[in-house]
XYZ file of C-alpha atoms in Angstrom:
452
model
C 107.364 167.390 -184.265
C 105.917 163.764 -184.405
C 105.079 161.908 -187.259
C 101.467 162.120 -186.301
C 101.439 165.710 -185.954
C 98.621 167.344 -187.849
C 98.429 170.892 -189.390
C 95.752 173.123 -187.785
C 97.141 176.524 -187.844
C 94.500 178.165 -190.029
C 91.508 179.197 -187.641
C 88.591 180.203 -190.043
C 85.229 178.825 -189.865
C 83.506 177.629 -192.777
C 79.781 177.603 -193.372
C 78.023 174.141 -193.196
C 78.484 172.262 -196.528
C 75.526 171.174 -198.509
C 75.141 167.359 -198.673
C 75.066 165.345 -201.693
C 71.950 166.001 -203.757
C 70.671 163.218 -205.959
C 67.975 163.791 -208.766
C 66.071 160.738 -207.210
C 65.883 162.382 -203.724
C 62.307 163.569 -204.374
C 61.045 160.216 -205.189
C 63.262 158.223 -202.864
C 64.678 156.033 -205.737
C 67.361 153.801 -204.396
C 69.257 154.011 -207.659
C 69.957 157.621 -208.591
C 71.070 158.358 -211.952
C 73.195 161.377 -211.097
C 74.524 163.133 -208.108
C 75.665 166.579 -207.782
C 78.082 168.303 -205.302
C 78.780 172.035 -205.464
C 82.295 173.483 -205.080
C 82.958 175.779 -202.104
C 83.096 179.558 -202.807
C 86.920 180.567 -203.454
C 86.023 184.155 -202.941
C 83.918 184.236 -199.943
C 85.142 186.428 -196.968
C 83.333 183.975 -194.439
C 85.780 182.450 -192.126
C 86.472 178.657 -192.933
C 87.385 175.681 -190.404
C 90.819 174.576 -190.459
C 90.872 170.877 -191.525
C 93.774 168.663 -190.088
C 96.177 167.124 -192.238
C 98.606 164.495 -191.171
C 102.282 164.627 -192.077
C 102.707 161.899 -194.723
C 104.481 158.860 -193.639
C 106.451 156.861 -196.224
C 105.351 153.256 -196.557
C 107.768 152.043 -199.371
C 109.326 153.055 -202.543
C 109.600 151.209 -205.986
C 111.083 151.690 -209.385
C 110.140 151.215 -212.875
C 112.813 150.085 -215.356
C 113.463 151.124 -219.118
C 111.683 147.788 -219.929
C 108.743 149.184 -217.677
C 109.165 146.513 -215.138
C 108.138 147.358 -211.603
C 110.694 146.340 -208.874
C 110.816 147.172 -205.289
C 114.338 148.479 -205.356
C 115.779 152.095 -205.819
C 117.171 151.499 -208.933
C 115.626 154.454 -210.371
C 116.570 156.772 -207.442
C 118.213 160.149 -208.428
C 120.048 162.745 -206.393
C 119.561 166.498 -206.783
C 122.568 168.407 -208.215
C 122.635 172.179 -209.229
C 122.327 172.209 -213.077
C 125.047 174.291 -214.934
C 124.508 177.900 -215.727
C 122.229 178.361 -218.936
C 121.533 174.749 -219.364
C 119.816 174.123 -222.604
C 116.292 172.355 -222.182
C 116.436 171.263 -225.918
C 119.470 169.261 -225.594
C 118.765 165.415 -226.088
C 115.273 166.155 -227.666
C 115.862 163.727 -230.675
C 116.925 161.090 -228.383
C 113.847 161.139 -226.069
C 112.123 157.739 -225.395
C 108.757 158.654 -224.634
C 106.540 156.084 -222.871
C 102.996 155.726 -224.911
C 100.158 157.412 -223.386
C 98.019 154.901 -221.513
C 95.249 154.453 -219.047
C 96.421 155.640 -215.729
C 95.699 152.447 -213.936
C 96.338 151.813 -210.154
C 98.252 148.482 -210.730
C 101.531 149.585 -209.531
C 100.076 151.023 -206.373
C 98.152 148.201 -205.740
C 101.223 146.026 -205.800
C 102.771 148.248 -203.340
C 99.726 147.902 -201.093
C 99.784 144.157 -201.439
C 103.472 144.154 -200.348
C 102.669 146.263 -197.142
C 99.867 143.860 -196.344
C 102.413 141.032 -196.612
C 104.772 142.595 -194.275
C 101.958 143.303 -191.893
C 100.759 139.539 -191.944
C 104.594 138.545 -191.258
C 105.337 140.838 -188.712
C 102.067 141.307 -186.589
C 100.295 138.098 -187.696
C 97.917 136.580 -190.445
C 94.947 139.066 -190.942
C 96.905 142.250 -189.981
C 97.263 143.484 -193.478
C 93.525 143.192 -194.118
C 92.883 145.051 -190.882
C 95.295 147.776 -191.857
C 93.612 148.193 -195.186
C 90.094 148.384 -193.634
C 91.191 151.538 -192.043
C 92.284 153.315 -195.357
C 89.515 155.428 -196.796
C 91.142 156.329 -200.155
C 93.826 154.792 -202.380
C 94.869 156.760 -205.507
C 97.728 158.357 -207.220
C 99.069 161.726 -206.287
C 97.937 163.323 -209.555
C 94.425 162.276 -209.120
C 94.203 163.678 -205.454
C 95.651 166.857 -206.592
C 92.989 167.312 -209.293
C 90.250 166.579 -206.629
C 91.655 168.980 -204.124
C 92.220 171.812 -206.531
C 88.974 171.394 -208.383
C 87.462 174.518 -206.682
C 90.027 176.847 -208.292
C 90.296 175.067 -211.912
C 88.826 177.447 -214.512
C 89.454 175.461 -217.685
C 90.242 171.767 -217.425
C 87.681 169.121 -216.582
C 88.401 165.864 -215.265
C 86.766 162.270 -215.216
C 87.326 159.679 -212.563
C 86.286 156.009 -212.020
C 85.554 155.058 -208.494
C 85.119 151.822 -206.812
C 83.962 151.281 -203.080
C 85.328 147.937 -201.889
C 85.114 146.875 -198.239
C 84.926 150.640 -197.000
C 87.900 151.877 -199.126
C 87.493 154.155 -202.327
C 89.719 153.330 -205.211
C 89.862 156.272 -207.749
C 91.612 156.253 -211.298
C 91.614 158.780 -213.829
C 89.172 158.040 -216.726
C 90.937 158.591 -220.057
C 89.079 157.715 -223.311
C 90.893 156.681 -226.376
C 90.361 160.250 -227.857
C 91.949 161.691 -224.975
C 94.892 159.314 -224.888
C 95.361 159.966 -228.711
C 95.252 163.639 -228.204
C 97.867 163.516 -225.571
C 99.948 161.287 -227.769
C 99.778 163.344 -230.901
C 100.883 166.813 -229.452
C 101.699 169.686 -231.761
C 105.346 169.915 -232.247
C 105.724 173.238 -229.999
C 103.711 171.516 -227.338
C 105.695 168.227 -227.442
C 108.822 170.077 -226.969
C 107.797 172.283 -224.102
C 106.720 168.969 -222.354
C 110.267 167.753 -223.218
C 111.577 170.996 -221.499
C 110.382 169.530 -218.059
C 112.210 166.050 -218.458
C 115.143 167.746 -219.722
C 115.369 169.951 -216.621
C 115.219 166.928 -214.407
C 118.163 165.282 -216.252
C 120.210 168.472 -215.897
C 119.241 168.572 -212.146
C 119.973 164.853 -211.237
C 122.792 162.450 -210.930
C 123.298 158.944 -209.896
C 125.473 159.810 -207.012
C 124.925 162.444 -204.296
C 126.630 165.829 -204.806
C 128.491 164.742 -207.958
C 127.541 165.923 -211.467
C 127.297 163.256 -213.960
C 130.129 162.900 -216.548
C 128.728 160.935 -219.552
C 131.104 160.261 -222.463
C 129.939 162.319 -225.461
C 127.684 164.572 -223.422
C 128.077 167.759 -221.508
C 129.060 167.772 -217.883
C 126.038 167.586 -215.660
C 123.861 166.070 -218.199
C 122.113 163.187 -216.310
C 121.598 160.784 -219.101
C 119.058 160.810 -222.071
C 115.386 160.995 -221.194
C 113.420 157.875 -220.901
C 110.066 158.224 -219.548
C 109.573 154.599 -218.871
C 111.924 154.839 -215.863
C 110.394 156.319 -212.605
C 111.073 156.259 -208.905
C 107.808 156.198 -206.913
C 106.892 156.707 -203.219
C 103.887 155.373 -201.457
C 102.772 157.222 -198.248
C 99.980 157.108 -195.745
C 98.332 160.365 -194.521
C 95.090 161.588 -193.200
C 92.628 164.492 -194.142
C 90.294 165.122 -191.396
C 89.118 161.603 -190.272
C 90.216 159.838 -193.556
C 93.226 157.923 -193.911
C 94.558 157.888 -197.434
C 97.281 155.870 -199.030
C 98.786 157.822 -202.104
C 101.406 156.981 -204.640
C 103.381 159.402 -206.782
C 106.791 159.757 -208.810
C 109.504 161.556 -206.765
C 112.094 163.401 -208.959
C 115.061 163.090 -206.711
C 116.257 163.489 -203.189
C 118.704 165.978 -201.693
C 121.854 164.424 -200.271
C 120.423 161.078 -198.897
C 117.724 158.744 -198.511
C 116.860 156.733 -195.525
C 113.068 155.780 -196.186
C 111.549 159.220 -195.077
C 110.261 161.915 -197.247
C 112.161 164.709 -195.793
C 114.944 164.978 -198.348
C 112.389 164.601 -201.457
C 112.744 167.422 -204.127
C 110.080 168.251 -206.796
C 111.453 169.816 -210.046
C 109.306 172.272 -212.272
C 109.985 174.732 -215.155
C 108.359 177.800 -215.571
C 108.722 180.808 -218.130
C 111.026 183.539 -216.722
C 108.967 186.305 -214.998
C 109.087 189.590 -217.100
C 106.222 191.609 -215.518
C 103.087 191.652 -213.215
C 101.103 189.342 -215.700
C 103.929 186.795 -215.780
C 103.993 186.869 -212.005
C 100.456 186.373 -211.663
C 100.281 183.454 -213.792
C 103.235 181.728 -211.776
C 101.400 182.421 -208.474
C 98.520 180.694 -210.096
C 100.613 177.685 -210.909
C 101.919 177.436 -207.539
C 98.725 175.934 -206.342
C 99.283 172.592 -208.041
C 103.017 172.785 -207.477
C 102.160 172.998 -203.637
C 99.451 170.509 -203.513
C 101.461 167.931 -205.576
C 104.377 168.116 -203.171
C 102.327 168.442 -199.849
C 100.463 165.408 -200.491
C 103.589 163.235 -200.817
C 105.502 164.947 -197.971
C 107.925 166.553 -200.440
C 109.583 169.443 -198.498
C 111.323 171.487 -201.445
C 110.437 172.383 -204.911
C 113.132 173.636 -207.296
C 111.872 175.829 -210.121
C 114.133 176.514 -213.185
C 113.046 179.706 -214.852
C 113.525 179.542 -218.714
C 113.440 181.590 -221.918
C 110.896 180.917 -224.695
C 113.660 178.906 -226.369
C 114.323 176.746 -223.563
C 117.513 178.305 -221.906
C 117.433 178.177 -218.143
C 118.065 181.624 -216.753
C 117.607 181.285 -212.997
C 117.115 178.600 -210.462
C 114.870 179.150 -207.319
C 114.376 176.759 -204.406
C 110.950 177.061 -202.476
C 109.943 175.418 -199.188
C 106.753 173.772 -199.893
C 104.969 174.750 -196.757
C 105.857 178.425 -197.269
C 104.197 178.674 -200.765
C 100.695 179.805 -199.483
C 102.234 182.715 -197.823
C 103.508 183.947 -201.200
C 100.195 184.386 -202.519
C 98.128 185.362 -199.439
C 96.287 188.735 -199.870
C 97.144 189.079 -203.399
C 94.339 189.271 -206.150
C 93.379 185.880 -207.141
C 95.142 184.249 -204.207
C 94.437 180.638 -203.669
C 93.964 179.313 -199.861
C 95.033 175.425 -199.311
C 92.464 175.108 -196.495
C 89.511 175.617 -199.178
C 90.965 172.873 -200.832
C 91.495 170.531 -197.825
C 88.079 171.420 -196.533
C 86.702 170.486 -199.902
C 88.741 167.336 -200.176
C 87.400 166.074 -196.790
C 83.800 167.026 -197.883
C 84.278 165.109 -201.235
C 85.710 161.807 -199.504
C 83.121 161.840 -196.833
C 80.120 162.396 -199.113
C 81.262 160.068 -201.712
C 81.786 157.541 -199.132
C 78.323 157.883 -197.392
C 76.604 157.844 -200.804
C 78.250 154.628 -202.042
C 77.671 153.015 -198.792
C 74.065 153.710 -198.777
C 73.856 152.379 -202.337
C 75.489 149.312 -201.471
C 73.196 148.902 -198.319
C 70.139 149.410 -200.753
C 71.156 146.852 -203.183
C 72.429 144.193 -200.896
C 69.189 142.240 -201.275
C 69.045 142.625 -205.068
C 70.820 141.180 -208.026
C 72.879 144.460 -208.124
C 74.824 142.921 -205.037
C 75.864 140.197 -207.385
C 78.850 142.321 -208.939
C 80.806 145.412 -207.870
C 79.775 148.749 -209.093
C 81.892 151.464 -210.891
C 80.871 155.164 -210.669
C 81.865 157.933 -212.936
C 82.911 161.193 -211.205
C 83.048 164.291 -213.281
C 84.873 167.352 -212.072
C 83.478 170.305 -213.912
C 85.281 173.520 -213.824
C 83.374 176.481 -211.992
C 80.539 174.204 -211.386
C 80.808 171.156 -209.215
C 81.013 167.400 -209.216
C 78.443 164.924 -211.054
C 78.480 161.341 -210.138
C 76.578 158.342 -211.823
C 76.955 154.810 -211.906
C 78.305 153.102 -215.135
C 75.997 151.055 -217.246
C 77.093 147.657 -219.073
C 78.819 149.594 -222.000
C 80.603 151.974 -219.440
C 81.931 148.645 -217.565
C 83.001 147.141 -220.671
C 84.871 150.473 -221.735
C 86.699 150.513 -218.242
C 87.700 146.889 -218.146
C 89.034 147.409 -222.034
C 89.378 143.786 -222.308
C 92.014 143.207 -219.550
C 91.935 140.830 -216.677
C 89.879 143.158 -214.345
C 86.820 143.494 -212.257
C 85.593 146.863 -212.844
C 89.014 148.593 -213.088
C 90.671 146.727 -210.449
C 92.978 143.732 -211.303
C 91.339 140.524 -210.621
C 94.227 139.439 -208.610
C 93.741 142.447 -206.393
C 90.027 142.279 -206.224
C 90.253 138.663 -205.013
C 92.871 139.614 -202.572
C 90.853 142.197 -200.647
C 87.235 141.615 -201.474
C 86.629 139.073 -198.555
C 83.252 140.113 -197.000
C 79.927 138.931 -197.860
C 79.100 142.351 -199.544
C 82.153 141.676 -201.872
C 82.748 137.850 -202.020
C 86.374 136.835 -203.498
C 86.524 134.950 -206.879
C 83.546 137.110 -208.017
C 82.892 136.487 -211.649
C 83.986 139.505 -213.773
C 81.557 141.836 -215.425
C 81.401 141.532 -219.335
C 84.554 142.872 -220.989
C 87.081 141.392 -218.384
C 88.643 138.087 -218.203
C 88.580 135.760 -215.002
C 91.852 134.826 -213.208
C 95.263 136.843 -212.570
C 98.824 136.703 -212.503
C 100.531 135.372 -209.331
C 102.114 137.856 -206.990
C 105.932 138.353 -207.603
C 108.716 140.547 -206.765
C 108.837 142.180 -210.343
C 106.001 143.039 -212.286
C 105.546 144.468 -215.911
C 103.353 147.619 -215.793
C 100.500 147.820 -218.319
C 110.131 164.932 -192.251
C 108.990 167.176 -190.433
C 105.551 168.480 -189.321
C 103.244 170.398 -191.893
C 101.847 173.759 -190.812
C 100.070 175.684 -193.412
């Protein structure tokens, strides 16, 4: 199956979606204070239309070092290895180097895009990189896109996003307040240890060499090394949802056997409580939606789940093919449907682009055109999406005193904002500083066709 093949195997039709409704529609106010978009029904028996999703194509990979330096090498690449029977997920907990919680900036992903553009300019000709980027509808991290696509099924956890619309591209980052960051940093001891179980499983399941378990002096055979969450290996892919091209970046746990630049050997590692009865089975099948979407978006074909005891001892290992997960839940109570998620995602992207493009046109002759806008998107469980522009206080909070225009680094904004609507070298809004670091090769951080 070719790299550009699209999934279109589901054949249900969906009712026409409501358009974005703004509070100002009745008065024709060009500056709406809030916009609302309803989620699609997840229980309707009406057929829905299949939304094509293109097989993800790898653009490049990069690594973060223990010092949290970004480098375009595969120094953090790990290879899958079967964990030892009964692996203890508590092992090494007291030596865990945990990266401090921080705002989930797009900076690493933007450095990767800069590199792709440079390669295009060098290989095809000057301006090719800008032309390539102009075709991209969305730039974001895999985790953010997962939250958007699964929002119709989310029942508990809301999410806030920051959005900028620059030269036809939506840039989306998760918005985390200082209070949320503090809460994530100061987990209760039990929650913190359960969080560690996932990282420990990754260490037991990975090696620095294909097919050979690690043998580190002073540690059990198979232990891949003490956990340091500063270290990450990331993949950047391009895909297409409906008519929208997406560039998505995300961490990849390991590969099986080899890595030749494609995504077909990627492996995602997960842990879950051992299934002891129907209730446990139902909870696990519900978790599979996020397992599926996280892997599907990056082109990861395999998910390995380690089932554990409450005390953190691995009991069984099971490998799942990503494309087969929807079939495991189909027809069951509370089953999820990936086409509802993809249809919603297409509608979300299209509606958001249309609204922000309209706002840009309406403000092009006013003082509002003199600076880029940042919008706040709230994903509200069981309700829908609210969208509103940020005021000066909101802009200051987003910039957080860093060298940014909106939430984009100044160096990147000046690189891509070249049209009259978004002139380069634009003065930053209050709360950010002008200028930016020169590009370099290392930076300190602040398969086959897919058929559903």
